[in-house]
Amino acid sequence: SKRIKMRKMIITAIIAVLTLTACNKKDNADSTDPTTGLETFEQIKTANSGKVIGFNVLDTLCPPCKEETPSFVEMYKKYGNDDFELVGLSIDDNKGEIDKFIEEYGITYPVYHITTTIQRKLMADKIPTTVIYKPNGMYHTTVLGMVDGERLYQIVQSAAQ
């Protein structure tokens, strides 16, 4: 019957969405706890005026995020300076997990817990997503999915041009 066919289509669609969005986070309403909102995000950009900024949106439970982080740490140790800033933006539900993640991976660049407003502003539907801004604060490019530190640095160099 039509009803059974409709149910099968809906179930198939749900399975497809769940399969294709393995590292997507649910879009919770912005919490009232002290997280980095739009104002702080803009302050980070302003404080780093004149630098290329890479914003890496991550979740500590996301396997691709875990995989790319060590190369970001190495890249930041090698290249992080007056001309470049890397900023981690965690969408974790549990902020305690962020501290564990920072310690486990030896992250030396700043990592903030962000609201879904920032996640939407960066159009970070998939995690990880890395968004690069030019030294003048203008958008340069977005990398959806995992990227290694050396490739990220090539993108940073092109943004500095």
mmCIF file with all atom_site columns, C-alpha atoms in Angstrom:
data_model
loop_
_atom_site.group_PDB
_atom_site.id
_atom_site.type_symbol
_atom_site.label_atom_id
_atom_site.label_alt_id
_atom_site.label_comp_id
_atom_site.label_asym_id
_atom_site.label_entity_id
_atom_site.label_seq_id
_atom_site.pdbx_PDB_ins_code
_atom_site.Cartn_x
_atom_site.Cartn_y
_atom_site.Cartn_z
_atom_site.occupancy
_atom_site.B_iso_or_equiv
_atom_site.pdbx_formal_charge
_atom_site.auth_seq_id
_atom_site.auth_comp_id
_atom_site.auth_asym_id
_atom_site.auth_atom_id
_atom_site.pdbx_PDB_model_num
ATOM 1   C CA . SER A 1 1   ? 0.000  0.000  0.000  1.00 0.00 ? 1   SER A CA 1
ATOM 2   C CA . LYS A 1 2   ? 0.985  3.666  -0.265 1.00 0.00 ? 2   LYS A CA 1
ATOM 3   C CA . ARG A 1 3   ? 1.399  3.947  3.502  1.00 0.00 ? 3   ARG A CA 1
ATOM 4   C CA . ILE A 1 4   ? 3.927  1.083  3.657  1.00 0.00 ? 4   ILE A CA 1
ATOM 5   C CA . LYS A 1 5   ? 5.882  2.513  0.706  1.00 0.00 ? 5   LYS A CA 1
ATOM 6   C CA . MET A 1 6   ? 5.946  5.928  2.404  1.00 0.00 ? 6   MET A CA 1
ATOM 7   C CA . ARG A 1 7   ? 7.229  4.392  5.663  1.00 0.00 ? 7   ARG A CA 1
ATOM 8   C CA . LYS A 1 8   ? 9.972  2.529  3.776  1.00 0.00 ? 8   LYS A CA 1
ATOM 9   C CA . MET A 1 9   ? 11.007 5.742  2.001  1.00 0.00 ? 9   MET A CA 1
ATOM 10  C CA . ILE A 1 10  ? 11.104 7.675  5.283  1.00 0.00 ? 10  ILE A CA 1
ATOM 11  C CA . ILE A 1 11  ? 13.140 4.964  7.037  1.00 0.00 ? 11  ILE A CA 1
ATOM 12  C CA . THR A 1 12  ? 15.543 4.783  4.077  1.00 0.00 ? 12  THR A CA 1
ATOM 13  C CA . ALA A 1 13  ? 15.922 8.574  4.106  1.00 0.00 ? 13  ALA A CA 1
ATOM 14  C CA . ILE A 1 14  ? 16.610 8.624  7.852  1.00 0.00 ? 14  ILE A CA 1
ATOM 15  C CA . ILE A 1 15  ? 19.232 5.882  7.528  1.00 0.00 ? 15  ILE A CA 1
ATOM 16  C CA . ALA A 1 16  ? 20.873 7.745  4.631  1.00 0.00 ? 16  ALA A CA 1
ATOM 17  C CA . VAL A 1 17  ? 21.008 10.998 6.576  1.00 0.00 ? 17  VAL A CA 1
ATOM 18  C CA . LEU A 1 18  ? 22.458 9.291  9.646  1.00 0.00 ? 18  LEU A CA 1
ATOM 19  C CA . THR A 1 19  ? 25.048 7.495  7.538  1.00 0.00 ? 19  THR A CA 1
ATOM 20  C CA . LEU A 1 20  ? 26.132 10.612 5.639  1.00 0.00 ? 20  LEU A CA 1
ATOM 21  C CA . THR A 1 21  ? 26.373 12.834 8.702  1.00 0.00 ? 21  THR A CA 1
ATOM 22  C CA . ALA A 1 22  ? 28.445 10.705 11.024 1.00 0.00 ? 22  ALA A CA 1
ATOM 23  C CA . CYS A 1 23  ? 30.220 13.677 12.572 1.00 0.00 ? 23  CYS A CA 1
ATOM 24  C CA . ASN A 1 24  ? 27.409 16.188 12.436 1.00 0.00 ? 24  ASN A CA 1
ATOM 25  C CA . LYS A 1 25  ? 26.171 17.621 15.706 1.00 0.00 ? 25  LYS A CA 1
ATOM 26  C CA . LYS A 1 26  ? 22.563 18.265 16.504 1.00 0.00 ? 26  LYS A CA 1
ATOM 27  C CA . ASP A 1 27  ? 21.691 21.932 16.247 1.00 0.00 ? 27  ASP A CA 1
ATOM 28  C CA . ASN A 1 28  ? 20.935 22.720 19.867 1.00 0.00 ? 28  ASN A CA 1
ATOM 29  C CA . ALA A 1 29  ? 19.663 26.120 20.832 1.00 0.00 ? 29  ALA A CA 1
ATOM 30  C CA . ASP A 1 30  ? 22.432 28.351 22.130 1.00 0.00 ? 30  ASP A CA 1
ATOM 31  C CA . SER A 1 31  ? 23.047 27.552 25.746 1.00 0.00 ? 31  SER A CA 1
ATOM 32  C CA . THR A 1 32  ? 23.064 30.195 28.436 1.00 0.00 ? 32  THR A CA 1
ATOM 33  C CA . ASP A 1 33  ? 26.383 29.032 29.891 1.00 0.00 ? 33  ASP A CA 1
ATOM 34  C CA . PRO A 1 34  ? 29.468 31.135 29.162 1.00 0.00 ? 34  PRO A CA 1
ATOM 35  C CA . THR A 1 35  ? 30.476 30.010 25.692 1.00 0.00 ? 35  THR A CA 1
ATOM 36  C CA . THR A 1 36  ? 32.023 31.949 22.855 1.00 0.00 ? 36  THR A CA 1
ATOM 37  C CA . GLY A 1 37  ? 29.248 33.784 21.082 1.00 0.00 ? 37  GLY A CA 1
ATOM 38  C CA . LEU A 1 38  ? 29.208 36.121 18.110 1.00 0.00 ? 38  LEU A CA 1
ATOM 39  C CA . GLU A 1 39  ? 30.630 39.077 20.033 1.00 0.00 ? 39  GLU A CA 1
ATOM 40  C CA . THR A 1 40  ? 33.637 37.106 21.279 1.00 0.00 ? 40  THR A CA 1
ATOM 41  C CA . PHE A 1 41  ? 34.153 35.587 17.820 1.00 0.00 ? 41  PHE A CA 1
ATOM 42  C CA . GLU A 1 42  ? 34.373 39.081 16.325 1.00 0.00 ? 42  GLU A CA 1
ATOM 43  C CA . GLN A 1 43  ? 36.735 40.114 19.147 1.00 0.00 ? 43  GLN A CA 1
ATOM 44  C CA . ILE A 1 44  ? 39.033 37.194 18.271 1.00 0.00 ? 44  ILE A CA 1
ATOM 45  C CA . LYS A 1 45  ? 39.088 38.348 14.655 1.00 0.00 ? 45  LYS A CA 1
ATOM 46  C CA . THR A 1 46  ? 39.774 41.966 15.689 1.00 0.00 ? 46  THR A CA 1
ATOM 47  C CA . ALA A 1 47  ? 42.522 40.971 18.148 1.00 0.00 ? 47  ALA A CA 1
ATOM 48  C CA . ASN A 1 48  ? 44.249 39.099 15.327 1.00 0.00 ? 48  ASN A CA 1
ATOM 49  C CA . SER A 1 49  ? 43.872 41.863 12.756 1.00 0.00 ? 49  SER A CA 1
ATOM 50  C CA . GLY A 1 50  ? 46.774 41.735 10.320 1.00 0.00 ? 50  GLY A CA 1
ATOM 51  C CA . LYS A 1 51  ? 47.106 37.963 10.675 1.00 0.00 ? 51  LYS A CA 1
ATOM 52  C CA . VAL A 1 52  ? 45.700 35.079 8.702  1.00 0.00 ? 52  VAL A CA 1
ATOM 53  C CA . ILE A 1 53  ? 43.314 33.263 11.056 1.00 0.00 ? 53  ILE A CA 1
ATOM 54  C CA . GLY A 1 54  ? 42.292 29.632 10.763 1.00 0.00 ? 54  GLY A CA 1
ATOM 55  C CA . PHE A 1 55  ? 39.173 28.667 12.710 1.00 0.00 ? 55  PHE A CA 1
ATOM 56  C CA . ASN A 1 56  ? 38.969 24.887 13.134 1.00 0.00 ? 56  ASN A CA 1
ATOM 57  C CA . VAL A 1 57  ? 35.473 23.737 14.141 1.00 0.00 ? 57  VAL A CA 1
ATOM 58  C CA . LEU A 1 58  ? 35.726 20.387 15.895 1.00 0.00 ? 58  LEU A CA 1
ATOM 59  C CA . ASP A 1 59  ? 34.133 17.908 18.227 1.00 0.00 ? 59  ASP A CA 1
ATOM 60  C CA . THR A 1 60  ? 36.366 15.865 20.530 1.00 0.00 ? 60  THR A CA 1
ATOM 61  C CA . LEU A 1 61  ? 34.393 12.680 19.764 1.00 0.00 ? 61  LEU A CA 1
ATOM 62  C CA . CYS A 1 62  ? 34.721 13.059 15.969 1.00 0.00 ? 62  CYS A CA 1
ATOM 63  C CA . PRO A 1 63  ? 37.305 10.601 14.533 1.00 0.00 ? 63  PRO A CA 1
ATOM 64  C CA . PRO A 1 64  ? 38.432 12.901 11.671 1.00 0.00 ? 64  PRO A CA 1
ATOM 65  C CA . CYS A 1 65  ? 38.900 15.725 14.203 1.00 0.00 ? 65  CYS A CA 1
ATOM 66  C CA . LYS A 1 66  ? 41.102 13.468 16.306 1.00 0.00 ? 66  LYS A CA 1
ATOM 67  C CA . GLU A 1 67  ? 43.045 12.427 13.232 1.00 0.00 ? 67  GLU A CA 1
ATOM 68  C CA . GLU A 1 68  ? 43.813 15.951 11.972 1.00 0.00 ? 68  GLU A CA 1
ATOM 69  C CA . THR A 1 69  ? 44.635 17.505 15.367 1.00 0.00 ? 69  THR A CA 1
ATOM 70  C CA . PRO A 1 70  ? 48.234 16.198 15.749 1.00 0.00 ? 70  PRO A CA 1
ATOM 71  C CA . SER A 1 71  ? 49.218 17.717 12.385 1.00 0.00 ? 71  SER A CA 1
ATOM 72  C CA . PHE A 1 72  ? 47.583 21.023 13.400 1.00 0.00 ? 72  PHE A CA 1
ATOM 73  C CA . VAL A 1 73  ? 49.583 21.004 16.647 1.00 0.00 ? 73  VAL A CA 1
ATOM 74  C CA . GLU A 1 74  ? 52.812 20.417 14.697 1.00 0.00 ? 74  GLU A CA 1
ATOM 75  C CA . MET A 1 75  ? 51.912 23.031 12.076 1.00 0.00 ? 75  MET A CA 1
ATOM 76  C CA . TYR A 1 76  ? 51.166 25.591 14.776 1.00 0.00 ? 76  TYR A CA 1
ATOM 77  C CA . LYS A 1 77  ? 54.478 24.878 16.534 1.00 0.00 ? 77  LYS A CA 1
ATOM 78  C CA . LYS A 1 78  ? 56.317 25.390 13.238 1.00 0.00 ? 78  LYS A CA 1
ATOM 79  C CA . TYR A 1 79  ? 54.396 28.314 11.743 1.00 0.00 ? 79  TYR A CA 1
ATOM 80  C CA . GLY A 1 80  ? 52.268 29.996 14.404 1.00 0.00 ? 80  GLY A CA 1
ATOM 81  C CA . ASN A 1 81  ? 53.675 33.519 14.719 1.00 0.00 ? 81  ASN A CA 1
ATOM 82  C CA . ASP A 1 82  ? 52.822 37.180 14.298 1.00 0.00 ? 82  ASP A CA 1
ATOM 83  C CA . ASP A 1 83  ? 51.360 36.498 10.845 1.00 0.00 ? 83  ASP A CA 1
ATOM 84  C CA . PHE A 1 84  ? 49.164 33.479 11.595 1.00 0.00 ? 84  PHE A CA 1
ATOM 85  C CA . GLU A 1 85  ? 46.769 32.336 14.321 1.00 0.00 ? 85  GLU A CA 1
ATOM 86  C CA . LEU A 1 86  ? 44.990 29.000 14.579 1.00 0.00 ? 86  LEU A CA 1
ATOM 87  C CA . VAL A 1 87  ? 41.900 28.889 16.792 1.00 0.00 ? 87  VAL A CA 1
ATOM 88  C CA . GLY A 1 88  ? 40.042 25.724 17.755 1.00 0.00 ? 88  GLY A CA 1
ATOM 89  C CA . LEU A 1 89  ? 36.265 26.052 18.083 1.00 0.00 ? 89  LEU A CA 1
ATOM 90  C CA . SER A 1 90  ? 34.692 23.123 19.908 1.00 0.00 ? 90  SER A CA 1
ATOM 91  C CA . ILE A 1 91  ? 31.026 22.249 19.586 1.00 0.00 ? 91  ILE A CA 1
ATOM 92  C CA . ASP A 1 92  ? 31.194 19.591 22.310 1.00 0.00 ? 92  ASP A CA 1
ATOM 93  C CA . ASP A 1 93  ? 28.184 19.281 24.588 1.00 0.00 ? 93  ASP A CA 1
ATOM 94  C CA . ASN A 1 94  ? 30.478 18.619 27.567 1.00 0.00 ? 94  ASN A CA 1
ATOM 95  C CA . LYS A 1 95  ? 33.082 21.361 27.995 1.00 0.00 ? 95  LYS A CA 1
ATOM 96  C CA . GLY A 1 96  ? 35.106 19.111 30.298 1.00 0.00 ? 96  GLY A CA 1
ATOM 97  C CA . GLU A 1 97  ? 35.876 16.963 27.274 1.00 0.00 ? 97  GLU A CA 1
ATOM 98  C CA . ILE A 1 98  ? 37.567 19.955 25.616 1.00 0.00 ? 98  ILE A CA 1
ATOM 99  C CA . ASP A 1 99  ? 40.107 20.261 28.440 1.00 0.00 ? 99  ASP A CA 1
ATOM 100 C CA . LYS A 1 100 ? 40.889 16.537 28.214 1.00 0.00 ? 100 LYS A CA 1
ATOM 101 C CA . PHE A 1 101 ? 41.289 16.824 24.423 1.00 0.00 ? 101 PHE A CA 1
ATOM 102 C CA . ILE A 1 102 ? 43.662 19.820 24.740 1.00 0.00 ? 102 ILE A CA 1
ATOM 103 C CA . GLU A 1 103 ? 45.800 17.945 27.249 1.00 0.00 ? 103 GLU A CA 1
ATOM 104 C CA . GLU A 1 104 ? 45.761 14.641 25.348 1.00 0.00 ? 104 GLU A CA 1
ATOM 105 C CA . TYR A 1 105 ? 46.899 16.242 22.074 1.00 0.00 ? 105 TYR A CA 1
ATOM 106 C CA . GLY A 1 106 ? 49.217 18.879 23.565 1.00 0.00 ? 106 GLY A CA 1
ATOM 107 C CA . ILE A 1 107 ? 47.321 21.707 21.873 1.00 0.00 ? 107 ILE A CA 1
ATOM 108 C CA . THR A 1 108 ? 49.050 25.073 22.327 1.00 0.00 ? 108 THR A CA 1
ATOM 109 C CA . TYR A 1 109 ? 46.722 27.207 20.195 1.00 0.00 ? 109 TYR A CA 1
ATOM 110 C CA . PRO A 1 110 ? 43.582 28.677 21.783 1.00 0.00 ? 110 PRO A CA 1
ATOM 111 C CA . VAL A 1 111 ? 40.462 26.499 21.840 1.00 0.00 ? 111 VAL A CA 1
ATOM 112 C CA . TYR A 1 112 ? 37.027 27.913 22.636 1.00 0.00 ? 112 TYR A CA 1
ATOM 113 C CA . HIS A 1 113 ? 33.636 26.320 23.239 1.00 0.00 ? 113 HIS A CA 1
ATOM 114 C CA . ILE A 1 114 ? 31.245 27.904 20.742 1.00 0.00 ? 114 ILE A CA 1
ATOM 115 C CA . THR A 1 115 ? 27.541 28.414 20.364 1.00 0.00 ? 115 THR A CA 1
ATOM 116 C CA . THR A 1 116 ? 25.578 27.092 17.421 1.00 0.00 ? 116 THR A CA 1
ATOM 117 C CA . THR A 1 117 ? 25.345 30.715 16.226 1.00 0.00 ? 117 THR A CA 1
ATOM 118 C CA . ILE A 1 118 ? 29.068 30.653 15.445 1.00 0.00 ? 118 ILE A CA 1
ATOM 119 C CA . GLN A 1 119 ? 28.807 27.195 13.912 1.00 0.00 ? 119 GLN A CA 1
ATOM 120 C CA . ARG A 1 120 ? 26.081 28.496 11.577 1.00 0.00 ? 120 ARG A CA 1
ATOM 121 C CA . LYS A 1 121 ? 28.006 31.712 10.815 1.00 0.00 ? 121 LYS A CA 1
ATOM 122 C CA . LEU A 1 122 ? 30.962 29.608 9.689  1.00 0.00 ? 122 LEU A CA 1
ATOM 123 C CA . MET A 1 123 ? 28.597 27.285 7.779  1.00 0.00 ? 123 MET A CA 1
ATOM 124 C CA . ALA A 1 124 ? 30.223 24.359 9.574  1.00 0.00 ? 124 ALA A CA 1
ATOM 125 C CA . ASP A 1 125 ? 27.548 21.757 8.865  1.00 0.00 ? 125 ASP A CA 1
ATOM 126 C CA . LYS A 1 126 ? 30.168 19.012 8.722  1.00 0.00 ? 126 LYS A CA 1
ATOM 127 C CA . ILE A 1 127 ? 32.790 18.492 11.380 1.00 0.00 ? 127 ILE A CA 1
ATOM 128 C CA . PRO A 1 128 ? 35.671 19.142 11.096 1.00 0.00 ? 128 PRO A CA 1
ATOM 129 C CA . THR A 1 129 ? 35.484 22.380 9.136  1.00 0.00 ? 129 THR A CA 1
ATOM 130 C CA . THR A 1 130 ? 38.317 24.891 8.898  1.00 0.00 ? 130 THR A CA 1
ATOM 131 C CA . VAL A 1 131 ? 37.562 28.471 7.846  1.00 0.00 ? 131 VAL A CA 1
ATOM 132 C CA . ILE A 1 132 ? 40.379 30.816 6.828  1.00 0.00 ? 132 ILE A CA 1
ATOM 133 C CA . TYR A 1 133 ? 40.251 34.606 7.040  1.00 0.00 ? 133 TYR A CA 1
ATOM 134 C CA . LYS A 1 134 ? 42.738 36.961 5.357  1.00 0.00 ? 134 LYS A CA 1
ATOM 135 C CA . PRO A 1 135 ? 44.825 39.467 7.347  1.00 0.00 ? 135 PRO A CA 1
ATOM 136 C CA . ASN A 1 136 ? 42.264 42.185 6.517  1.00 0.00 ? 136 ASN A CA 1
ATOM 137 C CA . GLY A 1 137 ? 39.535 40.107 8.214  1.00 0.00 ? 137 GLY A CA 1
ATOM 138 C CA . MET A 1 138 ? 37.847 39.111 4.958  1.00 0.00 ? 138 MET A CA 1
ATOM 139 C CA . TYR A 1 139 ? 36.823 35.518 4.304  1.00 0.00 ? 139 TYR A CA 1
ATOM 140 C CA . HIS A 1 140 ? 39.318 33.478 2.250  1.00 0.00 ? 140 HIS A CA 1
ATOM 141 C CA . THR A 1 141 ? 38.127 29.857 2.063  1.00 0.00 ? 141 THR A CA 1
ATOM 142 C CA . THR A 1 142 ? 36.551 26.918 3.856  1.00 0.00 ? 142 THR A CA 1
ATOM 143 C CA . VAL A 1 143 ? 37.867 23.379 4.039  1.00 0.00 ? 143 VAL A CA 1
ATOM 144 C CA . LEU A 1 144 ? 35.085 20.895 4.766  1.00 0.00 ? 144 LEU A CA 1
ATOM 145 C CA . GLY A 1 145 ? 36.303 17.718 6.355  1.00 0.00 ? 145 GLY A CA 1
ATOM 146 C CA . MET A 1 146 ? 39.737 16.652 7.466  1.00 0.00 ? 146 MET A CA 1
ATOM 147 C CA . VAL A 1 147 ? 42.847 18.511 6.311  1.00 0.00 ? 147 VAL A CA 1
ATOM 148 C CA . ASP A 1 148 ? 46.433 17.918 7.359  1.00 0.00 ? 148 ASP A CA 1
ATOM 149 C CA . GLY A 1 149 ? 48.558 20.683 8.853  1.00 0.00 ? 149 GLY A CA 1
ATOM 150 C CA . GLU A 1 150 ? 50.895 21.097 5.866  1.00 0.00 ? 150 GLU A CA 1
ATOM 151 C CA . ARG A 1 151 ? 47.982 21.489 3.432  1.00 0.00 ? 151 ARG A CA 1
ATOM 152 C CA . LEU A 1 152 ? 46.375 23.942 5.847  1.00 0.00 ? 152 LEU A CA 1
ATOM 153 C CA . TYR A 1 153 ? 49.573 25.964 5.927  1.00 0.00 ? 153 TYR A CA 1
ATOM 154 C CA . GLN A 1 154 ? 49.617 26.107 2.099  1.00 0.00 ? 154 GLN A CA 1
ATOM 155 C CA . ILE A 1 155 ? 46.096 27.553 2.271  1.00 0.00 ? 155 ILE A CA 1
ATOM 156 C CA . VAL A 1 156 ? 47.229 30.016 4.978  1.00 0.00 ? 156 VAL A CA 1
ATOM 157 C CA . GLN A 1 157 ? 50.096 31.149 2.735  1.00 0.00 ? 157 GLN A CA 1
ATOM 158 C CA . SER A 1 158 ? 47.696 31.761 -0.147 1.00 0.00 ? 158 SER A CA 1
ATOM 159 C CA . ALA A 1 159 ? 45.455 33.812 2.165  1.00 0.00 ? 159 ALA A CA 1
ATOM 160 C CA . ALA A 1 160 ? 48.429 35.972 3.134  1.00 0.00 ? 160 ALA A CA 1
ATOM 161 C CA . GLN A 1 161 ? 49.045 36.975 -0.504 1.00 0.00 ? 161 GLN A CA 1
#
